[in-house]
Coordinates of C-alpha atoms in Angstrom, one line a residue:
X1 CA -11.2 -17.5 -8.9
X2 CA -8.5 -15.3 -10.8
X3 CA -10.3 -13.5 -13.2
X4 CA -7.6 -11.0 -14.2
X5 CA -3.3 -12.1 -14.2
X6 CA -0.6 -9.4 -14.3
X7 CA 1.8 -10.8 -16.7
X8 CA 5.1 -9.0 -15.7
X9 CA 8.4 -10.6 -17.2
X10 CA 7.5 -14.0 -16.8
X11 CA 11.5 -15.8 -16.7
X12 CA 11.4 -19.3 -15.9
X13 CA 15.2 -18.9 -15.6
X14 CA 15.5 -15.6 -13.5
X15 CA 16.8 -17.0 -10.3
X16 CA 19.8 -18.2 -12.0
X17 CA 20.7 -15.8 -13.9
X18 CA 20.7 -13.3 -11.3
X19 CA 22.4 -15.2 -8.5
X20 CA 25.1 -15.6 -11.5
X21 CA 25.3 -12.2 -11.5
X22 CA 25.5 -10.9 -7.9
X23 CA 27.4 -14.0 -6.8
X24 CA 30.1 -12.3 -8.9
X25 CA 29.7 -9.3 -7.1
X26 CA 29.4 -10.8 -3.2
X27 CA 30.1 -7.9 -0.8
X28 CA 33.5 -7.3 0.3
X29 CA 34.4 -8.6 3.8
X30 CA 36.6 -6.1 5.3
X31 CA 39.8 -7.2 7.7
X32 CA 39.0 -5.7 11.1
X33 CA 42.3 -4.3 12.7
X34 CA 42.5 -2.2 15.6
X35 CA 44.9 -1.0 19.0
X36 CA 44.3 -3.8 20.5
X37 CA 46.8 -5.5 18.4
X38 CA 49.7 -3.6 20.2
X39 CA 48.3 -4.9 23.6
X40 CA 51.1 -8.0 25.3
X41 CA 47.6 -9.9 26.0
X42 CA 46.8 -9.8 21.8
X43 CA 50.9 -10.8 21.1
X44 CA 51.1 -13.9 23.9
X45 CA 47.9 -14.9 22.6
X46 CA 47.1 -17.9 20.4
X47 CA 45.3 -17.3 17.1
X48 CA 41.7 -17.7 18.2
X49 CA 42.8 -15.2 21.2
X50 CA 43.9 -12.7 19.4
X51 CA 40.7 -13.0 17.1
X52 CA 38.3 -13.0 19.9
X53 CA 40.3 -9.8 21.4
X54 CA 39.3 -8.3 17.6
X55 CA 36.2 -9.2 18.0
X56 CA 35.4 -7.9 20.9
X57 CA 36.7 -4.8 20.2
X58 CA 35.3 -4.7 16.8
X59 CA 31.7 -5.3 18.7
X60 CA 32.4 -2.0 21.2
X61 CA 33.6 0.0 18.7
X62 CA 31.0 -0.8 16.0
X63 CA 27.9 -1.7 17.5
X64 CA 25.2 0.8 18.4
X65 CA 23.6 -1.5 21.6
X66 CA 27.5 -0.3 23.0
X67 CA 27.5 3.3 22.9
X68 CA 25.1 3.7 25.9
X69 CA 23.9 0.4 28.3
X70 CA 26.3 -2.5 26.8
X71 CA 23.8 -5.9 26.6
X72 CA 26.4 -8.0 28.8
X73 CA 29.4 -7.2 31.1
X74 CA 32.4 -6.1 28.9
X75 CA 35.0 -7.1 30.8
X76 CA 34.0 -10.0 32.6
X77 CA 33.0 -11.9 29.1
X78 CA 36.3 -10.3 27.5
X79 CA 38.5 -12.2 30.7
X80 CA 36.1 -15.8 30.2
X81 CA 36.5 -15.3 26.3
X82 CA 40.4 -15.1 26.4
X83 CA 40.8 -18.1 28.8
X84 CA 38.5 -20.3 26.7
X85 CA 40.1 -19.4 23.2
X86 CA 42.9 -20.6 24.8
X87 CA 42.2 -23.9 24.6
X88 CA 40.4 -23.8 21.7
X89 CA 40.9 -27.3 19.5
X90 CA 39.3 -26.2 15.9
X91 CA 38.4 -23.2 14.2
X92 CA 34.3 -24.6 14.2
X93 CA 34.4 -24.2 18.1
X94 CA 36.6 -20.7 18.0
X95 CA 33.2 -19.9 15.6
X96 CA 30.5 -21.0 17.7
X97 CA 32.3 -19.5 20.6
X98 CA 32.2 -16.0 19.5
X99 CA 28.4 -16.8 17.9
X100 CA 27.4 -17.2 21.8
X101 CA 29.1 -13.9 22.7
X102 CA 27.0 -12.7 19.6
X103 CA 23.7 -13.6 20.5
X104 CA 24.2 -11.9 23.6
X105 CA 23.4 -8.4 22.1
X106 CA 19.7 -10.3 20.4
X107 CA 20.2 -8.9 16.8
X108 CA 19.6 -11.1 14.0
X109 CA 21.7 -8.5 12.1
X110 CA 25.1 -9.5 14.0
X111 CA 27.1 -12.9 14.0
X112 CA 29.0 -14.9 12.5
X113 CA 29.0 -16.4 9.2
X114 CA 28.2 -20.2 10.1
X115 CA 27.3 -21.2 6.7
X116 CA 31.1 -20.1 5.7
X117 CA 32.2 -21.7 8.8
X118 CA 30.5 -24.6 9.4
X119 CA 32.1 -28.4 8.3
X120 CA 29.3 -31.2 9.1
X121 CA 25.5 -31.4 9.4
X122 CA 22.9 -33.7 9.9
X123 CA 20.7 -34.3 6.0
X124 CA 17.2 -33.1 7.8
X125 CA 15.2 -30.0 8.2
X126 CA 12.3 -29.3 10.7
X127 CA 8.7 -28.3 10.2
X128 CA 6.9 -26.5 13.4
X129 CA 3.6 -26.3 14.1
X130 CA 1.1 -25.3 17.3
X131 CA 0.9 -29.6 17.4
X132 CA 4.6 -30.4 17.0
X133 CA 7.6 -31.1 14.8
X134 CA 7.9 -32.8 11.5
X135 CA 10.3 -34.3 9.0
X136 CA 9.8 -32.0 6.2
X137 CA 13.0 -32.4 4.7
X138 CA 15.6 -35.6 4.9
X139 CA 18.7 -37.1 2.9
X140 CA 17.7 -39.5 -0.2
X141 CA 17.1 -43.2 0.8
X142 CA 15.4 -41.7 3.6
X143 CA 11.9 -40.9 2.2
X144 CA 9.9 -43.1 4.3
X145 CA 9.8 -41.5 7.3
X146 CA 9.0 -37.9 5.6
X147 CA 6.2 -35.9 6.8
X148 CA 6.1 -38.1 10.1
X149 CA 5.6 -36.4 13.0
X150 CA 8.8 -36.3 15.6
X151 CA 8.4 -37.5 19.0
X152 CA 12.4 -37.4 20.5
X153 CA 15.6 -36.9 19.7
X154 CA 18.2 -39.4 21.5
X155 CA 15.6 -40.5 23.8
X156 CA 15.0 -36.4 24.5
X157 CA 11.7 -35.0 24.3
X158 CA 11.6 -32.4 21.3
X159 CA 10.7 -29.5 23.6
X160 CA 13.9 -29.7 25.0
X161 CA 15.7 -30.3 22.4
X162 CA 14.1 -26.8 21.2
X163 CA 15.2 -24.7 24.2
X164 CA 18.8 -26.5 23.7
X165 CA 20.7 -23.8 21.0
X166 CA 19.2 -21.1 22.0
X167 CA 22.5 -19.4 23.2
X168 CA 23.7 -20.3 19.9
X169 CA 21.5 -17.7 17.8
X170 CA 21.2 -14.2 17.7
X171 CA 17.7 -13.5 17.7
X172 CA 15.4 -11.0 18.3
X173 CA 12.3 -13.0 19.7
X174 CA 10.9 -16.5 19.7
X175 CA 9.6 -16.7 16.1
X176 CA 13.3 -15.4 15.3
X177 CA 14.6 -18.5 17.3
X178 CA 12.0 -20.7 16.0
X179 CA 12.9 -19.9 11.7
X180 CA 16.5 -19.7 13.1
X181 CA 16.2 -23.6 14.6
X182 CA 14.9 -24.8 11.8
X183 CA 16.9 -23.9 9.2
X184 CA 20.2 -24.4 11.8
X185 CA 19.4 -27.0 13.7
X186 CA 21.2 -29.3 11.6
X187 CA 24.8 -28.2 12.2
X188 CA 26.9 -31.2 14.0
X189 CA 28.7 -29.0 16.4
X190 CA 25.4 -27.9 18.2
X191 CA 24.7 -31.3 18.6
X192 CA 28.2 -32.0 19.5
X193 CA 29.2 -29.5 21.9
X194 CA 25.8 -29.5 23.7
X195 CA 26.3 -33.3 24.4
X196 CA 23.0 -34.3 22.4
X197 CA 24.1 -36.5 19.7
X198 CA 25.7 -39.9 20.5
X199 CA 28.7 -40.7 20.7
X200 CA 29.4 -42.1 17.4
X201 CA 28.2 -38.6 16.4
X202 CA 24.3 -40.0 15.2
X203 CA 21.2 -38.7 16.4
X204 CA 18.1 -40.8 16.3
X205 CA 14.9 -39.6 15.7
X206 CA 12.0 -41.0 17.2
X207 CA 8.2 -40.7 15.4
X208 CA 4.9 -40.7 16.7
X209 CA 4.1 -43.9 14.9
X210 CA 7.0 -46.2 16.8
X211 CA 9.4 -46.0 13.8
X212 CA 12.9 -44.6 13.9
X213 CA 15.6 -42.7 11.9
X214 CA 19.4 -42.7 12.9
X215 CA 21.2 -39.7 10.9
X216 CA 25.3 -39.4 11.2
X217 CA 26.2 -36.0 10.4
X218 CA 27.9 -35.7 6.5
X219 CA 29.8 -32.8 4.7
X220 CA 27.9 -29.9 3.7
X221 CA 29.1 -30.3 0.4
X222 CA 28.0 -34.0 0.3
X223 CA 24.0 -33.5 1.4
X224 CA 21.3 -34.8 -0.8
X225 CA 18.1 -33.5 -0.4
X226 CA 14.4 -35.1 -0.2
X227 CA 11.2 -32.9 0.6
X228 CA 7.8 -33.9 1.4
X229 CA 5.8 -34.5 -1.4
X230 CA 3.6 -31.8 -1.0
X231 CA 0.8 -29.4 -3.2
X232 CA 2.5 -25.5 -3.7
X233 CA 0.6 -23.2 -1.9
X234 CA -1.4 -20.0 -3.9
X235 CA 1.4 -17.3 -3.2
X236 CA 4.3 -20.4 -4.4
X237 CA 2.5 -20.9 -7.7
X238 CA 2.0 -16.9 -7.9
X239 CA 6.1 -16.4 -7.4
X240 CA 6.9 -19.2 -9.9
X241 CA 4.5 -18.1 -12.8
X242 CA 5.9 -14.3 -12.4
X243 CA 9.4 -15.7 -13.1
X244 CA 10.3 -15.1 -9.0
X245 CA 10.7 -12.0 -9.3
X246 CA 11.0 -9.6 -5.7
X247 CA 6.5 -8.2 -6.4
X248 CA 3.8 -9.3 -8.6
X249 CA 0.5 -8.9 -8.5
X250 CA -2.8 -10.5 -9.4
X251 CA -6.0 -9.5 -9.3
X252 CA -8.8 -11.9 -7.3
X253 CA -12.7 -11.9 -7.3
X254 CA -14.4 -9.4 -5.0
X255 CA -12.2 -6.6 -6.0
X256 CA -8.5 -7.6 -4.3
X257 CA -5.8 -6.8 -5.6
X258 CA -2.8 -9.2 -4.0
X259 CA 0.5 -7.8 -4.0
X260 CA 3.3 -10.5 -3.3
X261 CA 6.2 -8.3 -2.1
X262 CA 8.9 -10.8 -1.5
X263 CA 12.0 -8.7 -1.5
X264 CA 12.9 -5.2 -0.8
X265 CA 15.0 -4.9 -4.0
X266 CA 14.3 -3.7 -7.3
X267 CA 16.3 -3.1 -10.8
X268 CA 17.8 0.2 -9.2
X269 CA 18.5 -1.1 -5.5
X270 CA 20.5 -3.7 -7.1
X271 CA 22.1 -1.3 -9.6
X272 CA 23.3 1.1 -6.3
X273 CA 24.8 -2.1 -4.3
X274 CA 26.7 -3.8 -7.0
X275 CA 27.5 -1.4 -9.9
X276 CA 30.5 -0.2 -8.0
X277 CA 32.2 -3.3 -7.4
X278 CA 32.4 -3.9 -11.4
X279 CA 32.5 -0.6 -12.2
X280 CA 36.5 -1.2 -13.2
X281 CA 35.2 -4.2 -14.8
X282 CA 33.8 -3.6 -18.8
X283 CA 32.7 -7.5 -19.4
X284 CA 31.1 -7.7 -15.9
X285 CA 29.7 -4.0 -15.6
X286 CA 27.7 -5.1 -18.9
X287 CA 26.7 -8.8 -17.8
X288 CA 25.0 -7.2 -14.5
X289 CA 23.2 -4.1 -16.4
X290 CA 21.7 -7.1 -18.7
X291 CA 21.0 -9.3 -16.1
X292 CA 19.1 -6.4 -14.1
X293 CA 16.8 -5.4 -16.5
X294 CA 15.0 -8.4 -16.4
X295 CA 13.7 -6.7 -13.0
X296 CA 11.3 -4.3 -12.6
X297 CA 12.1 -0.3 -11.3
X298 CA 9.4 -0.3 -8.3
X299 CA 8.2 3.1 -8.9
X300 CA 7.1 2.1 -12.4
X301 CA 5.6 -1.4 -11.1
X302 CA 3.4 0.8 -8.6
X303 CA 2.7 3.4 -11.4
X304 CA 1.0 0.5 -13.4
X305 CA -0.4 -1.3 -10.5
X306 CA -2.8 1.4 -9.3
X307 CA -3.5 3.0 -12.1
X308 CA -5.0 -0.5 -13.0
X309 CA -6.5 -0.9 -9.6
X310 CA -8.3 2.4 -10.0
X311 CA -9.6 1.2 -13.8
X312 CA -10.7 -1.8 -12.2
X313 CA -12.6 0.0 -9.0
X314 CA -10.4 -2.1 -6.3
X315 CA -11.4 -1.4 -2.6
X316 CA -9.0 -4.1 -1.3
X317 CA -5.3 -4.4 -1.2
X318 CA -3.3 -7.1 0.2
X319 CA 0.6 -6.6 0.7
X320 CA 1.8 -10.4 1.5
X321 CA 5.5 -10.0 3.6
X322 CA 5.6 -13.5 5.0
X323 CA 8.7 -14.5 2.6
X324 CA 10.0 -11.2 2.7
X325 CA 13.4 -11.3 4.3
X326 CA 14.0 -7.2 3.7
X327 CA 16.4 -5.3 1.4
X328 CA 16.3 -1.8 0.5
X329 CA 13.2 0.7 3.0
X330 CA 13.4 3.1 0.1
X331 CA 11.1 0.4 -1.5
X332 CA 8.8 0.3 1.5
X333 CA 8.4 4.1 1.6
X334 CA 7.3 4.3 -2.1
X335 CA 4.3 1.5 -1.6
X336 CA 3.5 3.5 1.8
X337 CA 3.4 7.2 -0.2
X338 CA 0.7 5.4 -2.4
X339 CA -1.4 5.1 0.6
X340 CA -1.5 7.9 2.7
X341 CA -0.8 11.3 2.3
X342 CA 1.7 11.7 5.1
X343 CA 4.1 9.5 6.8
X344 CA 6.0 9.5 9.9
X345 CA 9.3 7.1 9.5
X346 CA 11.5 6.1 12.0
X347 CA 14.7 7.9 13.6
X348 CA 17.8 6.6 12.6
X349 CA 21.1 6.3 14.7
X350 CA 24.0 5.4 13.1
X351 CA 27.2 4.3 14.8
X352 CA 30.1 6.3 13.1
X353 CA 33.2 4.0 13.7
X354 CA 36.2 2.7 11.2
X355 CA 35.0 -0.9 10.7
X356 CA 31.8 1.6 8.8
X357 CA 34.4 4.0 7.8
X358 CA 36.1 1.0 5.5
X359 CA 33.1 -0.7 4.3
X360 CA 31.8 2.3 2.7
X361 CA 35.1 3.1 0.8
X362 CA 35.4 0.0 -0.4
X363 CA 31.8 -0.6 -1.4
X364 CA 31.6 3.2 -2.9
X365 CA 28.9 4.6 -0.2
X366 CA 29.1 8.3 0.9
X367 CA 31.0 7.9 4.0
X368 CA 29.4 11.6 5.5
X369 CA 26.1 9.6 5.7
X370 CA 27.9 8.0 8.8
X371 CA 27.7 11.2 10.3
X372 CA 23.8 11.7 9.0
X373 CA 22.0 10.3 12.8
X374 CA 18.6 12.6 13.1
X375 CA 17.4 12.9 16.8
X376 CA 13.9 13.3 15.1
X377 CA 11.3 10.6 12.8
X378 CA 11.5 11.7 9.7
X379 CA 8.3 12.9 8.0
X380 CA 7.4 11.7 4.1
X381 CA 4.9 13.6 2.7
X382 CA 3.1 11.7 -0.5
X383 CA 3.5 13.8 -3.9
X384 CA 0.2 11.5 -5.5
X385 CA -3.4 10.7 -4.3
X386 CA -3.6 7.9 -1.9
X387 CA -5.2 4.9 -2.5
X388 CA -8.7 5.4 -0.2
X389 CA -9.5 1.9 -0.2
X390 CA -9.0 -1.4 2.6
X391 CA -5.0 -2.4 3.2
X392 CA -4.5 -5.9 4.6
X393 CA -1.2 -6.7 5.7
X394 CA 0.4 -10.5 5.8
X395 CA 3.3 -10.6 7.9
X396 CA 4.6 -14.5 8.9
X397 CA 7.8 -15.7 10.5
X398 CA 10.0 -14.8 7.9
X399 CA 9.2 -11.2 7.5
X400 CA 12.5 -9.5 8.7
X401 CA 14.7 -6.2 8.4
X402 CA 13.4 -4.0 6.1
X403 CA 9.7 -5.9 5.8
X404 CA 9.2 -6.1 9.5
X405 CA 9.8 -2.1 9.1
X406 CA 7.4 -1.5 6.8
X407 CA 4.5 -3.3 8.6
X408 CA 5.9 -1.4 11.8
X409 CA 5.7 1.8 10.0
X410 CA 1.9 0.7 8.8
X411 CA 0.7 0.3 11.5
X412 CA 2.2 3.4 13.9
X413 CA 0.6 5.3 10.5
X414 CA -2.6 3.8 10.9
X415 CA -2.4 2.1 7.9
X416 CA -4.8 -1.6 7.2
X417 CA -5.1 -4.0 9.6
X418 CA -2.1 -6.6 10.1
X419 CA -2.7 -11.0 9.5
X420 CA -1.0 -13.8 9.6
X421 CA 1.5 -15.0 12.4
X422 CA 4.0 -13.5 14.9
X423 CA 7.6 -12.2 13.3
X424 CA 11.2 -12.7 13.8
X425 CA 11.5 -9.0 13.6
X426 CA 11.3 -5.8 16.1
X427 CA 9.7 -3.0 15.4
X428 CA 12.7 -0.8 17.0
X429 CA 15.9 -2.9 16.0
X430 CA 19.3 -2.7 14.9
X431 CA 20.3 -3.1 10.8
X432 CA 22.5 -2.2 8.1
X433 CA 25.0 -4.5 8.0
X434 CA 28.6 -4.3 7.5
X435 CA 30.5 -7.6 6.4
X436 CA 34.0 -8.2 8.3
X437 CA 36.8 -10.6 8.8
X438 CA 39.2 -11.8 11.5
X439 CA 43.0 -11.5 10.6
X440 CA 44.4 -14.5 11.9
X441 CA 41.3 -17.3 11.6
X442 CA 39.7 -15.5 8.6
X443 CA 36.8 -16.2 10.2
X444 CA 34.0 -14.0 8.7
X445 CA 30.6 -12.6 9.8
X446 CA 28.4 -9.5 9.5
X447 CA 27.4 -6.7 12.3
X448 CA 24.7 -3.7 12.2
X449 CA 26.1 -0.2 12.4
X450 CA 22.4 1.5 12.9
X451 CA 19.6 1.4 15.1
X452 CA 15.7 2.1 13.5
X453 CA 13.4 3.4 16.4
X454 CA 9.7 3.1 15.3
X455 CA 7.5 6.3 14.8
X456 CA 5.5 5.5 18.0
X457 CA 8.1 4.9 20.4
X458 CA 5.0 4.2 22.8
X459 CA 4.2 1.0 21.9
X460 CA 7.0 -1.0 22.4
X461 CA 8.1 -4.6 20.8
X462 CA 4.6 -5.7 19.7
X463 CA 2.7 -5.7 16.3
X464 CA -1.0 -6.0 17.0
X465 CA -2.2 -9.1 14.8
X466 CA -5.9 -8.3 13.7
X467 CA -6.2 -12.2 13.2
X468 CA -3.7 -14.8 13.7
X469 CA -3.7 -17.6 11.2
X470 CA -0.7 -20.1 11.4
X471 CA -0.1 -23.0 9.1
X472 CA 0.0 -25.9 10.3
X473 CA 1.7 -29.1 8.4
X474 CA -1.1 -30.8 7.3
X475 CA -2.0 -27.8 5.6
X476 CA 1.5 -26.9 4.3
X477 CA 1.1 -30.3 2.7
X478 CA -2.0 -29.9 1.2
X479 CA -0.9 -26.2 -0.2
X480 CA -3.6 -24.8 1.7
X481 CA -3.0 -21.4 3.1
X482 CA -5.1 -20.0 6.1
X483 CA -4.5 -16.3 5.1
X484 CA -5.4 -16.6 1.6
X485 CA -8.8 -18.7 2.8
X486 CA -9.2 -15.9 5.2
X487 CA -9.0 -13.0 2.8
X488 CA -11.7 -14.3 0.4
X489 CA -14.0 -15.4 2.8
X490 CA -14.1 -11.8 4.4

């Protein structure tokens, strides 16, 4: 089948040493303070009242769904919010609280940090197909009852336990909520303060085949995972082989090239967001330059790519999103220059405010780009010839942010034809995320300061899917993928 491998710093290791790297560099949460603080409602209050008066504030003040029609009734939640924080028992149930008020504004961009917040889970993980759930994932000592197929939850049927958290996330649609429940579903205090579990805090799970599983929820730190034994798919082996690095590409019989473009980042992205933060820093400044050139710089990685699709005579390229979470749109406006001579982009509003101000002193941004809002798209033209041949997009469930933009931007450009399954993104959608804190719970989270509008305003919330092709579990087991079979059989 592969006739012809891009070997591209093949690093067996690279995922560790970079997540060394940038762990040491995390982003700065910045302390949210504001008026409010001077108010005899914030000085009577109790801890989690006077955080949840900050938060609201820091949502009006920050957020751009608030500068025009607010997504829920300001005052009314602010008056509920105060009187429930007031008898608030933990700091978990002050942090789901405020994750409800969150989810309110449906941006996947804004919430709370639960992983930093959360104490308990239950040792499982979903897997969701058009036929049900499965076990895919479960605590060792448990591996009997992986890949079964799940009939109810505490005597529940598991469509309702589906609907049950989702005032809990901050999503944009229902494949948003869908990625969103299974990777969250297993925090205790959804279970807990929804009334699900039981009440020595298990939850048993019911299969198909008669047999049961009774989890009790354990500390994060304490979770041992099992997966389903299970064959890697084409585009898993693909990502391991090339080290794991953010785009590879291969070559494939019939003239394809297949470009797996798995993270919006590259060696200079990277560079831009952390160099800053160690800039005062000699040893760690020169630990992260070393680390980072063990990726790629895009525009080089395109430079070679098509030069050696033209030597090859390649009609077809494949761009595969579907584990492409986002990053940096610079990235995706390079790959779309290479393929048309002209591109319309979206229009960018950005919501000046001091939460924005802070962040971008402290993480060494230009603060006049907060002032840098366009009331027109922006218009890219290409400086090289465009590639004339066939684009095929993959987009899946995971494509977000920045990769849900560039299919967006594809396809209001006319650009391929778009496969695979329905996304957690939206084409028009807030981003840009600014990472804060609460003073007094130190509770932490992250909130968009931007709003992307599409180039054709026209058409909505919807990404036309030439050909839907979903995976379902059996295949997931089997590592067969219905959008690779797809592409070489057309």
């Amino acid at each position: 089948m592969l006739h012809s491998f891009f070997k591209l710093l093949r690093q067996s290791l690279y995922a560790l040493v970079i997540l060394f790297a940038l762990q040491a560099v995390a982003q700065p949460a910045i302390t949210y303070h504001s008026k409010v603080e001077e108010s005899e409602k914030y000085k009577n209050g109790n801890k989690y009242q006077k955080d949840f008066l900050i938060f609201m504030d820091m949502l009006q003040t920050t957020h751009p769904a608030f500068v025009k029609n607010p997504p829920f009734d300001v005052e009314k939640e602010q008056e509920q919010g105060y009187s429930y924080c007031g008898k608030c028992k933990d700091l978990q149930e002050f942090t789901f609280y405020i994750q409800q008020v969150a989810s309110k504004i449906h941006d996947e961009h804004t919430g709370v940090n639960i992983s930093a917040n959360q104490g308990l889970l239950y040792p499982f993980h979903f897997y969701i197909d058009d036929k049900g759930y499965y076990l895919d994932i479960v605590q060792k000592g448990n591996e009997a009852s992986l890949g079964k197929q799940i009939l109810k939850i505490n005597g529940k049927e598991m469509s309702f336990i589906f609907n049950q958290f989702k005032k809990f996330f901050n999503t944009n649609n229902d494949a948003g909520y869908k990625k969103k429940f299974k990777n969250d579903a297993r925090q205790f205090y959804l279970w807990h303060g929804t009334g699900l579990c039981e009440r020595d805090s298990s939850i048993n799970i019911t299969f198909t085949d008669g047999s049961s599983l009774r989890l009790y929820p354990v500390p994060t730190k304490s979770v041992t995972h099992s997966p389903v034994q299970r064959i890697p798919s084409f585009t898993e082996i693909m990502f391991q082989q090339n080290g794991k690095l953010p785009f590879s590409y291969q070559f494939l019989d019939g003239g394809i090239c297949y470009l797996l473009f798995a993270e919006c980042e590259d060696r200079n992205t990277y560079m831009q967001k952390y160099l800053p933060q160690v800039a005062n820093n000699a040893t760690l400044r020169a630990r992260l330059e070393q680390q980072l050139k063990r990726i790629p710089i895009f525009t080089e990685f395109l430079n070679s790519m098509f030069r050696n699709m033209e030597e090859k005579n390649i009609k077809t390229l494949v761009v595969d999103v579907r584990a492409n979470g986002g990053g940096n749109s610079t990235l995706c406006n390079e790959l779309l220059c290479r393929l048309k001579s002209s591109i319309t982009g979206t229009k960018t509003e950005v919501r000046s405010s001091q939460l924005a101000e802070d962040y971008y002193k402290a993480t060494g941004m230009d603060v006049s780009l907060l002032h840098s809002s366009t009331g027109n798209h922006f218009v890219i033209q290409s400086s090289v010839t465009p590639f004339d041949g066939k684009v095929i997009w993959i987009q899946g469930e995971k494509t977000f942010s920045s990769a849900g933009l560039l299919i967006t931007m594809a396809v209001d450009n006319n650009i391929g034809t778009v496969i695979g399954e329905p996304a957690s993104y939206s084409p028009t959608h807030y981003g840009d995320i600014i990472s804060w804190m609460l003073p007094n719970t130190h509770t932490t989270g992250f909130i968009s300061h931007k709003l992307f509008v599409r180039p054709d305003e026209t058409k909505g919330d919807e990404i036309p899917l030439t050909k839907i092709l979903p995976t379902s579990f059996e295949d997931y087991v089997k590592g067969i993928d219905p959008c690779y079979n797809w592409l070489i059989n057309h």
